XYZ file of C-alpha atoms in Angstrom:
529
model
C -12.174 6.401 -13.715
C -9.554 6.979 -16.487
C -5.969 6.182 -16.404
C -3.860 9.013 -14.339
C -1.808 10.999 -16.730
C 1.146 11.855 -15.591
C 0.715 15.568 -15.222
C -3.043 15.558 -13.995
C -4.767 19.047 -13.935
C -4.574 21.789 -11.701
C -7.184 23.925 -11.386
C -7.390 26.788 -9.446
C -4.217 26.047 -7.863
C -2.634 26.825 -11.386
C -1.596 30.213 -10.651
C -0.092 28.834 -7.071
C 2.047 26.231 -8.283
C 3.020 28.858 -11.410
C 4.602 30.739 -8.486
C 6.871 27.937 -7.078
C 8.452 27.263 -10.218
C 11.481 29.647 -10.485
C 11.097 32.579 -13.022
C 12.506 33.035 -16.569
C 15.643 30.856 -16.828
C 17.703 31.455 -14.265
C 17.987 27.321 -12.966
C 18.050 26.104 -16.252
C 21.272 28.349 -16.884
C 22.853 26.601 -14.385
C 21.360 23.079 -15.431
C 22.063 23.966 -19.436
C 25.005 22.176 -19.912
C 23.439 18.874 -18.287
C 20.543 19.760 -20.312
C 22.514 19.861 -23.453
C 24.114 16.476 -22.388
C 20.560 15.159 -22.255
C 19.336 16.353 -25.590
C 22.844 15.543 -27.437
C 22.097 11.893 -25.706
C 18.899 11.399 -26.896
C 18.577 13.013 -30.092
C 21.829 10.806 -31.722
C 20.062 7.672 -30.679
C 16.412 8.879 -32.762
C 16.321 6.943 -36.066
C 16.794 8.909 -39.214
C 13.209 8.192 -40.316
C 12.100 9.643 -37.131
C 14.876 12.943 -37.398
C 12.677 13.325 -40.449
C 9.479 13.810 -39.123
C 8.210 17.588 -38.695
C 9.343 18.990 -35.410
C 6.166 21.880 -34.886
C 7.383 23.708 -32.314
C 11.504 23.946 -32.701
C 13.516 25.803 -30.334
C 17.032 26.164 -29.521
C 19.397 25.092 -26.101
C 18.478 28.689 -24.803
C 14.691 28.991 -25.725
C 13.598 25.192 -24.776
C 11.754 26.824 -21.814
C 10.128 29.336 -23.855
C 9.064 26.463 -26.227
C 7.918 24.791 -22.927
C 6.017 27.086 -21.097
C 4.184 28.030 -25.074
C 3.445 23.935 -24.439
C 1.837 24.601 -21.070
C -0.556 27.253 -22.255
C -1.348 26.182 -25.898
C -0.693 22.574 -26.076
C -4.000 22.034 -28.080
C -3.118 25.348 -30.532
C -0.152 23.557 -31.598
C -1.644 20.263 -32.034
C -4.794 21.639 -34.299
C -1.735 24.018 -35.916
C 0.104 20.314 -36.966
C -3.350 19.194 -37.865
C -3.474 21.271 -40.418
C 0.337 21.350 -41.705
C 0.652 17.739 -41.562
C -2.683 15.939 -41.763
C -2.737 11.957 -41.023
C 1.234 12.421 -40.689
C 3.516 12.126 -37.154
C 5.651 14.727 -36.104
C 8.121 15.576 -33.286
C 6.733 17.678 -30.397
C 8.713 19.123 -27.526
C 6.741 18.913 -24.334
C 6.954 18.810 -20.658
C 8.082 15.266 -21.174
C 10.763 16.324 -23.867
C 10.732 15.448 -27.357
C 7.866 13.004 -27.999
C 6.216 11.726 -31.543
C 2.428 12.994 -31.938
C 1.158 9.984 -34.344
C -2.382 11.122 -36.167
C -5.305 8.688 -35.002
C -5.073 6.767 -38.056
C -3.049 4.504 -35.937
C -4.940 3.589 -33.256
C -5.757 -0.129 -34.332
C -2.223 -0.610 -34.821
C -0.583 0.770 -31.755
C -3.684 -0.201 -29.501
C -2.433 -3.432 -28.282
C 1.233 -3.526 -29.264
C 2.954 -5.236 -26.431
C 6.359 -3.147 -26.928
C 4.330 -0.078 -27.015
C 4.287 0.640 -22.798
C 1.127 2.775 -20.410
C 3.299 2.350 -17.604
C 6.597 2.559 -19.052
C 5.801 6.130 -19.612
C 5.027 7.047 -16.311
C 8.177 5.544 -15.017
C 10.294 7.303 -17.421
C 9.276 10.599 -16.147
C 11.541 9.466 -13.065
C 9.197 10.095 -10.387
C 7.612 7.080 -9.292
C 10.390 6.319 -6.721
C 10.182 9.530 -5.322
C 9.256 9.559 -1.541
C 4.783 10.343 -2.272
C 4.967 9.123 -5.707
C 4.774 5.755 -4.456
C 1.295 5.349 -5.482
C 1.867 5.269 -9.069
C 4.502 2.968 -8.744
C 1.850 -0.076 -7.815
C 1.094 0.461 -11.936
C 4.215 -0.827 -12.684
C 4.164 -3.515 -10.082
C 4.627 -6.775 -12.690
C 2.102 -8.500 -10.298
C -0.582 -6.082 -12.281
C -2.618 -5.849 -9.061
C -4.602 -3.097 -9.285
C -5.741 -4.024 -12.891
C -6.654 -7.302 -12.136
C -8.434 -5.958 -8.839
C -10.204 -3.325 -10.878
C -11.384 -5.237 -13.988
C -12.075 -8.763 -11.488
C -13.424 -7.598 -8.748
C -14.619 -4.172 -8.607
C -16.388 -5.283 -12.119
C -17.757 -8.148 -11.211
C -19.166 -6.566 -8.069
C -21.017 -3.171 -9.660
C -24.428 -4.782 -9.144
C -23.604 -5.276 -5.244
C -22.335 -2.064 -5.188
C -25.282 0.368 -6.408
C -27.167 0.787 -3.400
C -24.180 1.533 -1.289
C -23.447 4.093 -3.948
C -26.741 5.383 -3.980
C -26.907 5.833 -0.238
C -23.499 7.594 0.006
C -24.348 10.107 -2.985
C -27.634 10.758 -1.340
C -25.506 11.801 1.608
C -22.620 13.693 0.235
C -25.304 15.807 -2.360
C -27.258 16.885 0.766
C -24.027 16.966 2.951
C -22.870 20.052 -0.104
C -25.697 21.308 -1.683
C -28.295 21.355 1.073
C -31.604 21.588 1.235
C -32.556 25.258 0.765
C -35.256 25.544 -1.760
C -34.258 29.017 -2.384
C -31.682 29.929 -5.694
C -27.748 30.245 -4.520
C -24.632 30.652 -5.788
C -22.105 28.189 -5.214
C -18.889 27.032 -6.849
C -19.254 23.537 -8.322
C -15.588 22.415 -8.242
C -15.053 22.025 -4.719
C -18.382 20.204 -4.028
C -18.530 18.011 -6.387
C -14.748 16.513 -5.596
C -15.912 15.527 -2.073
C -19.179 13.853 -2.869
C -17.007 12.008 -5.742
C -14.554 11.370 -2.816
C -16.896 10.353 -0.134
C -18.852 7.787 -3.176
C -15.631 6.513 -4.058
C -14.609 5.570 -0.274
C -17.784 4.075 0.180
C -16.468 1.270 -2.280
C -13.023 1.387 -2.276
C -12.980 1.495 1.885
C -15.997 0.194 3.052
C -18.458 2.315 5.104
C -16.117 2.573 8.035
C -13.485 4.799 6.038
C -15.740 6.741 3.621
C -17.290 9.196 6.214
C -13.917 9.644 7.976
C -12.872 12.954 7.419
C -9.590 13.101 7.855
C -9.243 10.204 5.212
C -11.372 12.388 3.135
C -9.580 15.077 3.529
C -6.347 13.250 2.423
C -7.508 12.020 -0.358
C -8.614 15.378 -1.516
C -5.521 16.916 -0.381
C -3.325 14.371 -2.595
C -4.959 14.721 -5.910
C -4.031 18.413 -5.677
C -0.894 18.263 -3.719
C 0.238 15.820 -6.111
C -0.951 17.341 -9.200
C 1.425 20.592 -8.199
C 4.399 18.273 -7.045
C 4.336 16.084 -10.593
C 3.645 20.111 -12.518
C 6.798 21.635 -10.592
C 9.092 18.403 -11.201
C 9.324 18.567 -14.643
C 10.840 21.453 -14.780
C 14.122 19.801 -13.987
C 15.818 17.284 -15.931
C 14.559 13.587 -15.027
C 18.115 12.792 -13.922
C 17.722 15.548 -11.574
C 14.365 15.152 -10.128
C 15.550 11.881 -7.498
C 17.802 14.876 -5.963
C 15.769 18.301 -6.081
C 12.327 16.697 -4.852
C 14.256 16.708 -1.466
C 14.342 20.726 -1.471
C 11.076 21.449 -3.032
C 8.087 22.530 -0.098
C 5.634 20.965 -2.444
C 7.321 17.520 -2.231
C 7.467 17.415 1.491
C 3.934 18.329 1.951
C 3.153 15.038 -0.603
C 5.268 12.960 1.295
C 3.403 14.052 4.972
C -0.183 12.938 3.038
C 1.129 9.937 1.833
C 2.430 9.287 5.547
C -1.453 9.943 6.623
C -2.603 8.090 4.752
C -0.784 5.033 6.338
C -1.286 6.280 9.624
C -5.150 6.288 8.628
C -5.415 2.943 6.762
C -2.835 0.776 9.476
C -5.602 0.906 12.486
C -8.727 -0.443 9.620
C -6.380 -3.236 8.309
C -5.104 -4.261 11.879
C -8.353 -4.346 13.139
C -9.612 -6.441 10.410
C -7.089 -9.128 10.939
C -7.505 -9.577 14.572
C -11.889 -9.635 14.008
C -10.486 -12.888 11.394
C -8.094 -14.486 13.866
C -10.685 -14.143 16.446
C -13.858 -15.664 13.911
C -11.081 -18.667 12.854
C -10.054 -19.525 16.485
C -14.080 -19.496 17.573
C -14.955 -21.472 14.636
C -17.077 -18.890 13.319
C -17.978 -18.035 9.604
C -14.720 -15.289 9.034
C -16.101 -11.815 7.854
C -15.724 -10.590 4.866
C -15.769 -7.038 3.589
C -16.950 -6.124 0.179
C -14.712 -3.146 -0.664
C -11.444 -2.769 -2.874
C -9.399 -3.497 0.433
C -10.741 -7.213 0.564
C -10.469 -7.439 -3.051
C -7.055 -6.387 -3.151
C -5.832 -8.863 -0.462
C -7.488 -11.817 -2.135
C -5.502 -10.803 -5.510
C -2.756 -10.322 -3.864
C -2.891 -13.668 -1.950
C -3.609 -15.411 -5.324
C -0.968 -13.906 -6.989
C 1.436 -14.189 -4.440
C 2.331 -10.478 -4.584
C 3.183 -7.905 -1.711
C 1.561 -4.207 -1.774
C 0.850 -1.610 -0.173
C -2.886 -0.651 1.072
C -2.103 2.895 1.651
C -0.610 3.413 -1.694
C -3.216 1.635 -3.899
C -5.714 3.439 -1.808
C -4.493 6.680 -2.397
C -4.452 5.169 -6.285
C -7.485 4.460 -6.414
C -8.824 7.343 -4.759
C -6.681 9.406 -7.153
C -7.961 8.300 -10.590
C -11.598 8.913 -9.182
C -11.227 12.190 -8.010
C -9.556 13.656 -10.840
C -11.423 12.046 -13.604
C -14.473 11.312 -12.666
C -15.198 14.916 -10.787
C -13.631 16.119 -13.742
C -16.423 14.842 -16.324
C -19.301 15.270 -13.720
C -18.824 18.822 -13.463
C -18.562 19.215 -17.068
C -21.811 17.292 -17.610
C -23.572 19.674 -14.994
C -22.238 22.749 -16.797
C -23.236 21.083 -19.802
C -26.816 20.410 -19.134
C -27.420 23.896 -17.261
C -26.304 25.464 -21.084
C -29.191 23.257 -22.549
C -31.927 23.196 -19.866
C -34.229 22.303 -22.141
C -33.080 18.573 -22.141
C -33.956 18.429 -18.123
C -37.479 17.478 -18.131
C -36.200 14.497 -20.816
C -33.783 13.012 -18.815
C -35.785 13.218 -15.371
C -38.476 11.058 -17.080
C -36.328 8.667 -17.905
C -34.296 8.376 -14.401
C -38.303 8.217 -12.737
C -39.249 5.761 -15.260
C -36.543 3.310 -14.749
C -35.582 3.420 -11.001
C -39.699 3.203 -10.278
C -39.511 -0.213 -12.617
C -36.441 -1.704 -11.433
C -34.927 0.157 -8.785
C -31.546 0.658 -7.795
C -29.652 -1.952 -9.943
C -26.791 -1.976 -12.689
C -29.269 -3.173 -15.335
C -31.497 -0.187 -14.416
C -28.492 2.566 -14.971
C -27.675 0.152 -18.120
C -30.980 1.828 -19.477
C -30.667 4.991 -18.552
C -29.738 5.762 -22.216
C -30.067 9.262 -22.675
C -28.156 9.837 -19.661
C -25.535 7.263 -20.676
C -25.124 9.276 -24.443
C -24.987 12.684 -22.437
C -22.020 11.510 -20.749
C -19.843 10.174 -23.500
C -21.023 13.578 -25.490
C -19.115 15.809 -22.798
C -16.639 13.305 -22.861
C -16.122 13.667 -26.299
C -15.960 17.254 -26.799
C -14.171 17.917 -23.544
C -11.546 14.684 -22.704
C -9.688 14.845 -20.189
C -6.681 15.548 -22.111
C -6.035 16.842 -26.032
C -3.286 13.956 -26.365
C -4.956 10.815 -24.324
C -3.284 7.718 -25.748
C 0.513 7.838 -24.166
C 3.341 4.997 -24.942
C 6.662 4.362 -23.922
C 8.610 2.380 -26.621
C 10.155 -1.147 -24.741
C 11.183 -2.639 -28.054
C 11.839 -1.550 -31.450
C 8.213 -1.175 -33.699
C 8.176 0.060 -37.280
C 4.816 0.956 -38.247
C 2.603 0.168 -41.199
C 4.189 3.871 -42.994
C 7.868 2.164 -42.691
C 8.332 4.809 -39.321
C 10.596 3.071 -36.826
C 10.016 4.077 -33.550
C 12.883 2.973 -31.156
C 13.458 1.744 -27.828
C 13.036 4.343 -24.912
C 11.261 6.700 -27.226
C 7.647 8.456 -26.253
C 4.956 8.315 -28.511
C 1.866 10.537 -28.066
C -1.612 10.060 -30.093
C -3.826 13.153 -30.853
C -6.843 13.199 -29.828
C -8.354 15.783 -32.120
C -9.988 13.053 -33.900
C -13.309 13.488 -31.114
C -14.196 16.839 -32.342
C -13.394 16.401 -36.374
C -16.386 17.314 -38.707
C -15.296 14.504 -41.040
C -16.182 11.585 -37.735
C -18.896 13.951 -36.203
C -21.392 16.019 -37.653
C -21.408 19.185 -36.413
C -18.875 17.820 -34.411
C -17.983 20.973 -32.174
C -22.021 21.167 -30.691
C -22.981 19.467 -27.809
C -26.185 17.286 -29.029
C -27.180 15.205 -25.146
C -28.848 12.582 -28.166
C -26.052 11.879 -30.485
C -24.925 8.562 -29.233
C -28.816 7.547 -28.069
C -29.335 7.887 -32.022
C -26.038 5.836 -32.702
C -27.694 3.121 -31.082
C -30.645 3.000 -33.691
C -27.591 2.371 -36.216
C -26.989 -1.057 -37.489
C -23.372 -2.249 -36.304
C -23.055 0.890 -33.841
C -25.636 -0.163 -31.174
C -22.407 -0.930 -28.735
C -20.241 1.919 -30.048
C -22.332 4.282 -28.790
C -22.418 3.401 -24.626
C -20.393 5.675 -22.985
C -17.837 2.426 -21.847
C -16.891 1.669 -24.714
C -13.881 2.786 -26.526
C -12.970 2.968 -30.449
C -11.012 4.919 -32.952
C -13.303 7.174 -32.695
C -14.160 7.872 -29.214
C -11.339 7.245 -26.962
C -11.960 8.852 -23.346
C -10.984 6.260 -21.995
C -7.986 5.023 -23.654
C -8.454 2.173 -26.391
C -7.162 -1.107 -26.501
C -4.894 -3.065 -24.109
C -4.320 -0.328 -21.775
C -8.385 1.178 -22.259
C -9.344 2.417 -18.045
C -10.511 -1.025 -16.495
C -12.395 1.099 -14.107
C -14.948 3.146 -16.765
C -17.576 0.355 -15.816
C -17.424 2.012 -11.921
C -16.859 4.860 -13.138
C -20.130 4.889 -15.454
C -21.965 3.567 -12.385
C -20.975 6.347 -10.522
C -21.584 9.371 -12.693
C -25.205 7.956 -13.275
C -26.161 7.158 -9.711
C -24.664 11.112 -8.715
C -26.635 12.619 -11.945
C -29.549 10.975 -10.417
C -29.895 12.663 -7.205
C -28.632 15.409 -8.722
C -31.196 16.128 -11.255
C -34.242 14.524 -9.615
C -33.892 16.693 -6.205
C -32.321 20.105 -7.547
C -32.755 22.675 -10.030
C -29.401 24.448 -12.002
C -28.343 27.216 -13.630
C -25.350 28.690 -14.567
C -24.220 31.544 -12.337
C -24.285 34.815 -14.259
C -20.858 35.633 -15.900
C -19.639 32.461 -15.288
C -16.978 31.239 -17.520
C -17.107 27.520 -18.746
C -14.410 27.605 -21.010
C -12.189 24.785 -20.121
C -8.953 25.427 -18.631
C -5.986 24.114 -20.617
C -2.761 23.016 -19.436
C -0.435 21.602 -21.768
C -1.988 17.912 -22.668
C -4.450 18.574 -19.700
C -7.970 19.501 -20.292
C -9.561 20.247 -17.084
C -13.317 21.262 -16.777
C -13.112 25.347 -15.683
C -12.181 25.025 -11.654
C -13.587 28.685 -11.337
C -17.318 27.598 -12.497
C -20.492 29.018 -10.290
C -23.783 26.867 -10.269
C -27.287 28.737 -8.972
C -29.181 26.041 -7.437
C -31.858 25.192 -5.032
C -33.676 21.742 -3.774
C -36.843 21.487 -5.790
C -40.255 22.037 -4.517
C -42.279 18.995 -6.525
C -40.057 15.666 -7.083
C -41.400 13.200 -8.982
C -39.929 10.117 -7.716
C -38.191 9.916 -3.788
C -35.287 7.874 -4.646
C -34.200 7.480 -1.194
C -36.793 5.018 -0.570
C -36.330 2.887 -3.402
């Protein structure tokens, strides 16, 4: 579950949203001379060293939405094109964000943890996250830290209570989408596997009660996308622009009705909860507790002394799992159905493990085949080409004398997961390079698919790394499970698994067909463990 970027990715509903957003440049005539305000503004306050650096992908007042919409469809051509012209050097960039600074991965260690080097501060520049439905992502900034402390506290400390549960509701939401047909069909993958991600992640997040409720279900699946097009068509504008033209936008005011459902879905659970505690405390009765994220949160926010909003961390939550983690298990599926011959490896070791231990963290702890197969598709296929995202609080010169000033962006490249000089053969999938990393003196913990490095970033690095991988981890291997055990894949013929690229965005191909049926002979039921 990885930090939200700010422009997640859209899928199939690319071509959709693509239609919304006005054609050529007739609004930003209208808007250029605010626009030229904007960029007169903010390049006179860049440093000189930084008016220096290479800009790759120039463009004049009039042809800064050419420039953009090249970003949108060839964000990674320009960044492997700077690669080249300016190895281990920064440059200027213009992007959907404006102009940021792409710094080579050479300075991870010393950006990871620099305090004046904002996650959130970047999200709140983009001047959304006081827009009416945007109110999720405002709980990041929340100074309280809530739903980081929740995440990394609680939800951590809880992953062995929570396998089972997990287990059970994957079990149902695999069978609930894929059947139980033992005949070959064609299916698309996309859609299924975002609702038995959805319904697993409500299981913990919400508690039993919530996680089979489809209308919440349907909300949450609704908001990743709705949201993903709303955050897409913003941009277009100016940020001092976007408080006003949200209000006119059809996109917008469909957000803003889920994010009202939500409430209206959540408000009967947490009301109902209170009054079973009132009643248990006025009996003199032991008061019930409820082992999901909505307990944890309250307890945080009780000990912190912070006010929130269920519905919005919720939606959050619900958020960063469904467009992550669906992301990367549908890429390891495709993955695995291009190299079936790996199949009858990992099976044994999922039968060998559950049958010793059952269903426990420990147990998925050892599942280490499965755990290097996941950061492998993680590493060739991230979730986005330019992960690591800043907002500059405070003035920082780096190590090369570059000073990077207050209220600038700074973007990392993320190239430096597929480069043949960190990798061998670094643009295959191999399912065992990271089991063999562990074999490796000093690299034993490198290699598990939670942690982060200089080299392997998925997940962010430092500071600001996802506090919810661990879950996330959890989750993948507990789905892959019942996946793998009960079914057989292939790929549908002619489909494509090229991944679909949208500006930073990397976004496993929405469009991707699976042929699959429930297998005849399993070796292990894992329902009955």
């Amino acid at each position: 579950m990885a930090s939200p970027s700010v422009l997640p990715s859209l899928g199939e509903d690319w071509n959709y949203y693509q239609s919304l957003l006005p054609t050529k440049s007739t609004p930003y005539f209208i808007l250029t001379f605010m626009v030229m305000i904007i960029a007169y503004a903010w390049t006179s306050s860049i440093d000189s060293s930084v008016k220096k650096l290479p800009l790759v992908n120039p463009a004049g007042f009039f042809s800064k939405n050419k420039v953009k919409q090249e970003y949108r469809r060839s964000a990674r051509d320009i960044l492997e094109k700077a690669k080249k012209l300016y190895p281990d050097q920064p440059y200027r960039m213009i992007t959907d964000f404006g102009e940021v600074v792409i710094l080579p991965s050479k300075f991870m260690d010393e950006i990871r943890n620099e305090p004046k080097l904002s996650f959130v501060g970047g999200i709140a520049q983009d001047g959304t996250i006081h827009i009416p439905g945007f109110e999720p992502f405002r709980e990041l900034s929340d100074p309280s830290a809530l739903v980081q402390t929740m995440t990394k506290k609680q939800l951590t400390h809880f992953l062995s209570k929570v396998t089972e549960p997990l287990s059970e509701e994957g079990s149902r939401a695999i069978s609930l989408n894929f059947g139980e047909s033992k005949e070959w069909r064609e299916l698309a993958l996309r859609p299924a596997i975002l609702d038995i991600i959805a319904r697993m992640s409500s299981r913990v997040f919400l508690g039993e009660e919530l996680c089979q409720n489809e209308d919440w279900l349907e909300i949450t699946k609704d908001y990743t996308v709705t949201f993903s097009g709303a955050a897409f068509e913003l941009v277009a504008y100016p940020v001092a622009l976007r408080k006003f033209v949200h209000w006119f936008l059809p996109i917008c005011k469909a957000l803003r009705a889920k994010s009202a459902r939500a409430q209206a879905v959540i408000a009967p659970v947490i009301a109902k909860r209170v009054e079973l505690r009132r009643a248990a405390q006025e009996a003199g009765e032991e008061i019930p507790y409820f082992n999901d994220a909505l307990d944890w949160l309250d307890q945080e926010a009780k000990a912190k002394g912070a006010n929130y909003s269920p519905d919005s961390i919720q939606l959050l939550l619900s958020f960063v799992a469904i467009h992550t983690s669906s992301d990367l298990l549908g890429q390891v599926i495709l993955d695995i159905c291009q190299h079936p011959e790996i199949i009858p490896e990992i099976r044994e070791e999922i039968v060998r493990e559950l049958r010793a231990n059952g269903w426990k963290k420990t147990t998925l702890y050892n599942m280490k085949l499965l755990d290097s197969i996941m950061k492998e598709s993680q590493r060739l296929k991230p979730i986005g080409s330019a992960i690591i995202r800043r907002s500059v609080t405070e003035d920082v010169r780096l190590s090369n004398g570059l000073l990077l000033k207050k209220g600038m962006r700074i973007h990392m490249d993320g190239l430096r997961m597929q480069d043949e000089k960190v990798y061998e053969n670094a643009n295959e999938w191999d399912p065992k390079r990271f089991l063999n990393m562990r074999t490796q003196a000093g690299k034993e913990h490198m290699a598990q698919f939670v942690t982060t490095s200089a080299d392997h970033f998925g997940f962010g690095h430092g500071e600001h790394a996802c506090p919810g991988r661990f879950f996330a981890s959890n989750e993948l291997k507990v789905a892959l499970c019942h996946l793998l055990l009960k079914y057989d894949w292939e790929l549908a013929p002619g489909t494509d698994v090229k991944p679909l690229m949208r500006g930073f965005s990397t976004l496993t191909n929405p469009t991707a067909k699976v042929l699959i049926k429930r297998r005849e002979n399993v070796e292990l039921d894992i329902d009955s463990i």
